[in-house]
Amino acid sequence: IDYGLLMPVFFLILIGLVVIYISTANDYPKTVISVMAQQVVWILLGCGLAYLVMMFKTSFLWKATPYLYVLGLLLMVLPLIFYSQASTGAKNWVTIANTPLFQPSEFMKISYILALARVTVWWRPKLLASDSLKDDWLFLLFYGLVTLPVMILLALQKDLGTAMVFMAILAGVVLLSGIS
């Protein structure tokens, strides 16, 4: 267990709980207990899921990446069906009975990074073997094929902010991939 990584996360969780408590207590004092309880439940579920993922072997995660990517895409369709439109017009939360449950794009970020990593590992030896600009463009095409479905779903959700995060992830991977 890497405590140097877990301690900042722990403190960020504490800061987040304090901020949520203060903002809810000031704006909606009648719902403080339910909002805080919901947040604690999500934190506990997240910690349980993180512990479970820590038990996975890397090889299993590598093999599961295509399935996780497809699952992420399917989850990103849910806000188009189960939503309550935000004041910004975005449909990015899965909402049932006026209760926002989760943002599928958060799961998709992890799946997307894993999918880009698979493409990189698959294509990079071919890229290093040749200095052709054509191979660089093919590499970018494969990245585009992984990115396009995500961007289409984000456009349908009208969620430009999350689309910008995905583009930043793509830019970082392209920068590290070795494309000239």
Short mmCIF file of C-alpha atoms in Angstrom, two decimals:
data_model
loop_
_atom_site.label_atom_id
_atom_site.label_comp_id
_atom_site.label_asym_id
_atom_site.label_seq_id
_atom_site.Cartn_x
_atom_site.Cartn_y
_atom_site.Cartn_z
CA ILE A 1 0.00 0.00 0.00
CA ASP A 2 1.40 3.35 -1.05
CA TYR A 3 0.63 5.64 1.91
CA GLY A 4 2.24 8.58 0.12
CA LEU A 5 -0.59 8.27 -2.40
CA LEU A 6 -3.38 7.43 0.04
CA MET A 7 -2.77 10.24 2.55
CA PRO A 8 -3.45 13.09 0.10
CA VAL A 9 -6.56 11.27 -1.10
CA PHE A 10 -7.73 10.89 2.50
CA PHE A 11 -7.23 14.60 3.18
CA LEU A 12 -8.99 15.54 -0.05
CA ILE A 13 -11.95 13.39 1.01
CA LEU A 14 -12.04 15.15 4.38
CA ILE A 15 -11.83 18.59 2.77
CA GLY A 16 -14.59 17.59 0.33
CA LEU A 17 -16.85 16.46 3.17
CA VAL A 18 -16.29 19.73 5.05
CA VAL A 19 -17.02 21.79 1.93
CA ILE A 20 -20.19 19.82 1.16
CA TYR A 21 -21.33 20.16 4.78
CA ILE A 22 -20.75 23.92 4.85
CA SER A 23 -22.40 24.59 1.49
CA THR A 24 -25.38 22.36 2.24
CA ALA A 25 -25.85 23.68 5.77
CA ASN A 26 -25.96 27.25 4.47
CA ASP A 27 -28.14 26.72 1.40
CA TYR A 28 -30.30 23.69 2.26
CA PRO A 29 -30.18 23.10 6.04
CA LYS A 30 -33.02 20.56 5.96
CA THR A 31 -31.11 18.20 3.67
CA VAL A 32 -27.70 18.22 5.38
CA ILE A 33 -28.05 14.76 6.89
CA SER A 34 -29.25 13.08 3.70
CA VAL A 35 -26.62 14.79 1.51
CA MET A 36 -23.80 13.91 3.91
CA ALA A 37 -25.07 10.33 4.27
CA GLN A 38 -25.20 9.95 0.49
CA GLN A 39 -21.66 11.31 0.18
CA VAL A 40 -20.32 8.95 2.86
CA VAL A 41 -22.01 5.99 1.17
CA TRP A 42 -20.35 6.91 -2.14
CA ILE A 43 -16.99 7.29 -0.39
CA LEU A 44 -17.33 3.86 1.21
CA LEU A 45 -18.36 2.30 -2.11
CA GLY A 46 -15.41 4.00 -3.80
CA CYS A 47 -12.99 2.74 -1.15
CA GLY A 48 -14.38 -0.78 -1.48
CA LEU A 49 -14.07 -0.63 -5.25
CA ALA A 50 -10.52 0.76 -5.00
CA TYR A 51 -9.57 -2.10 -2.67
CA LEU A 52 -11.09 -4.61 -5.08
CA VAL A 53 -9.22 -3.12 -8.04
CA MET A 54 -5.97 -3.25 -6.05
CA MET A 55 -6.42 -7.03 -5.85
CA PHE A 56 -6.57 -7.39 -9.65
CA LYS A 57 -3.53 -8.59 -11.46
CA THR A 58 -2.30 -6.22 -14.13
CA SER A 59 -2.71 -8.90 -16.78
CA PHE A 60 -6.40 -9.27 -15.93
CA LEU A 61 -6.94 -5.53 -16.14
CA TRP A 62 -5.12 -5.45 -19.47
CA LYS A 63 -7.34 -8.22 -20.88
CA ALA A 64 -10.48 -6.56 -19.50
CA THR A 65 -9.70 -3.16 -21.05
CA PRO A 66 -11.78 -3.61 -24.25
CA TYR A 67 -14.76 -4.77 -22.19
CA LEU A 68 -14.36 -1.88 -19.75
CA TYR A 69 -14.26 0.54 -22.69
CA VAL A 70 -17.48 -0.87 -24.16
CA LEU A 71 -19.10 -0.85 -20.70
CA GLY A 72 -18.06 2.79 -20.31
CA LEU A 73 -19.68 3.67 -23.63
CA LEU A 74 -22.88 1.87 -22.64
CA LEU A 75 -22.93 3.68 -19.30
CA MET A 76 -22.49 7.00 -21.10
CA VAL A 77 -25.76 6.36 -22.94
CA LEU A 78 -27.66 6.20 -19.62
CA PRO A 79 -27.70 9.98 -18.93
CA LEU A 80 -29.45 10.46 -22.27
CA ILE A 81 -32.31 8.35 -20.92
CA PHE A 82 -32.28 8.90 -17.15
CA TYR A 83 -31.54 12.55 -16.50
CA SER A 84 -32.75 15.72 -14.92
CA GLN A 85 -31.47 18.57 -17.02
CA ALA A 86 -29.04 20.84 -15.23
CA SER A 87 -29.32 24.60 -15.42
CA THR A 88 -26.51 24.48 -17.94
CA GLY A 89 -28.47 22.15 -20.21
CA ALA A 90 -26.05 19.25 -19.77
CA LYS A 91 -27.40 15.73 -19.37
CA ASN A 92 -24.35 14.18 -17.76
CA TRP A 93 -25.70 12.61 -14.55
CA VAL A 94 -27.75 9.43 -14.31
CA THR A 95 -30.75 10.61 -12.33
CA ILE A 96 -33.61 8.44 -11.10
CA ALA A 97 -36.54 9.92 -9.15
CA ASN A 98 -34.81 13.33 -9.03
CA THR A 99 -31.81 11.74 -7.30
CA PRO A 100 -28.52 12.12 -9.15
CA LEU A 101 -26.74 8.79 -8.85
CA PHE A 102 -23.47 8.97 -10.78
CA GLN A 103 -21.66 10.47 -13.74
CA PRO A 104 -20.75 7.71 -16.21
CA SER A 105 -18.03 9.89 -17.70
CA GLU A 106 -16.00 9.38 -14.51
CA PHE A 107 -15.87 5.63 -15.13
CA MET A 108 -15.25 6.29 -18.81
CA LYS A 109 -12.15 8.38 -18.04
CA ILE A 110 -10.46 5.32 -16.54
CA SER A 111 -11.62 3.04 -19.36
CA TYR A 112 -10.54 5.60 -21.95
CA ILE A 113 -7.05 5.91 -20.49
CA LEU A 114 -6.70 2.11 -20.44
CA ALA A 115 -7.93 1.89 -24.05
CA LEU A 116 -5.46 4.56 -25.19
CA ALA A 117 -2.70 2.69 -23.36
CA ARG A 118 -3.62 -0.51 -25.20
CA VAL A 119 -3.53 1.30 -28.54
CA THR A 120 -0.17 2.83 -27.63
CA VAL A 121 1.40 -0.48 -26.61
CA TRP A 122 -0.01 -2.18 -29.70
CA TRP A 123 1.08 0.48 -32.21
CA ARG A 124 4.24 1.99 -30.69
CA PRO A 125 6.69 -0.78 -31.79
CA LYS A 126 5.51 -0.23 -35.39
CA LEU A 127 5.98 3.51 -34.94
CA LEU A 128 9.51 3.14 -33.59
CA ALA A 129 10.46 0.73 -36.39
CA SER A 130 9.74 3.32 -39.07
CA ASP A 131 10.22 7.06 -39.30
CA SER A 132 7.33 7.51 -41.70
CA LEU A 133 4.91 10.38 -41.21
CA LYS A 134 2.25 8.04 -42.56
CA ASP A 135 2.66 5.82 -39.49
CA ASP A 136 2.27 8.83 -37.20
CA TRP A 137 -1.01 9.70 -38.90
CA LEU A 138 -2.21 6.08 -38.64
CA PHE A 139 -1.37 6.15 -34.94
CA LEU A 140 -3.44 9.33 -34.55
CA LEU A 141 -6.24 7.68 -36.53
CA PHE A 142 -6.38 4.81 -34.04
CA TYR A 143 -6.49 7.31 -31.18
CA GLY A 144 -9.28 9.09 -33.02
CA LEU A 145 -11.25 5.87 -33.41
CA VAL A 146 -11.08 5.34 -29.65
CA THR A 147 -11.93 8.98 -28.94
CA LEU A 148 -14.73 9.61 -31.44
CA PRO A 149 -17.51 7.55 -29.75
CA VAL A 150 -16.76 9.23 -26.43
CA MET A 151 -16.90 12.70 -28.00
CA ILE A 152 -20.16 11.93 -29.79
CA LEU A 153 -21.79 10.82 -26.53
CA LEU A 154 -20.47 13.89 -24.72
CA ALA A 155 -21.84 16.11 -27.50
CA LEU A 156 -25.24 14.45 -27.11
CA GLN A 157 -25.02 15.09 -23.37
CA LYS A 158 -24.02 18.72 -24.10
CA ASP A 159 -21.09 18.38 -21.70
CA LEU A 160 -18.28 20.51 -23.09
CA GLY A 161 -16.34 20.59 -19.81
CA THR A 162 -15.93 16.82 -19.68
CA ALA A 163 -15.13 16.73 -23.40
CA MET A 164 -12.28 19.15 -22.72
CA VAL A 165 -10.98 16.81 -19.98
CA PHE A 166 -11.01 13.90 -22.44
CA MET A 167 -9.18 16.01 -25.01
CA ALA A 168 -6.55 16.89 -22.37
CA ILE A 169 -6.14 13.17 -21.63
CA LEU A 170 -5.73 12.49 -25.36
CA ALA A 171 -3.21 15.32 -25.73
CA GLY A 172 -1.16 13.95 -22.83
CA VAL A 173 -1.15 10.44 -24.25
CA VAL A 174 -0.22 11.70 -27.72
CA LEU A 175 2.61 13.73 -26.19
CA LEU A 176 3.97 10.67 -24.35
CA SER A 177 3.37 8.19 -27.17
CA GLY A 178 6.39 9.07 -29.27
CA ILE A 179 4.64 10.60 -32.26
CA SER A 180 7.08 12.95 -33.96
#
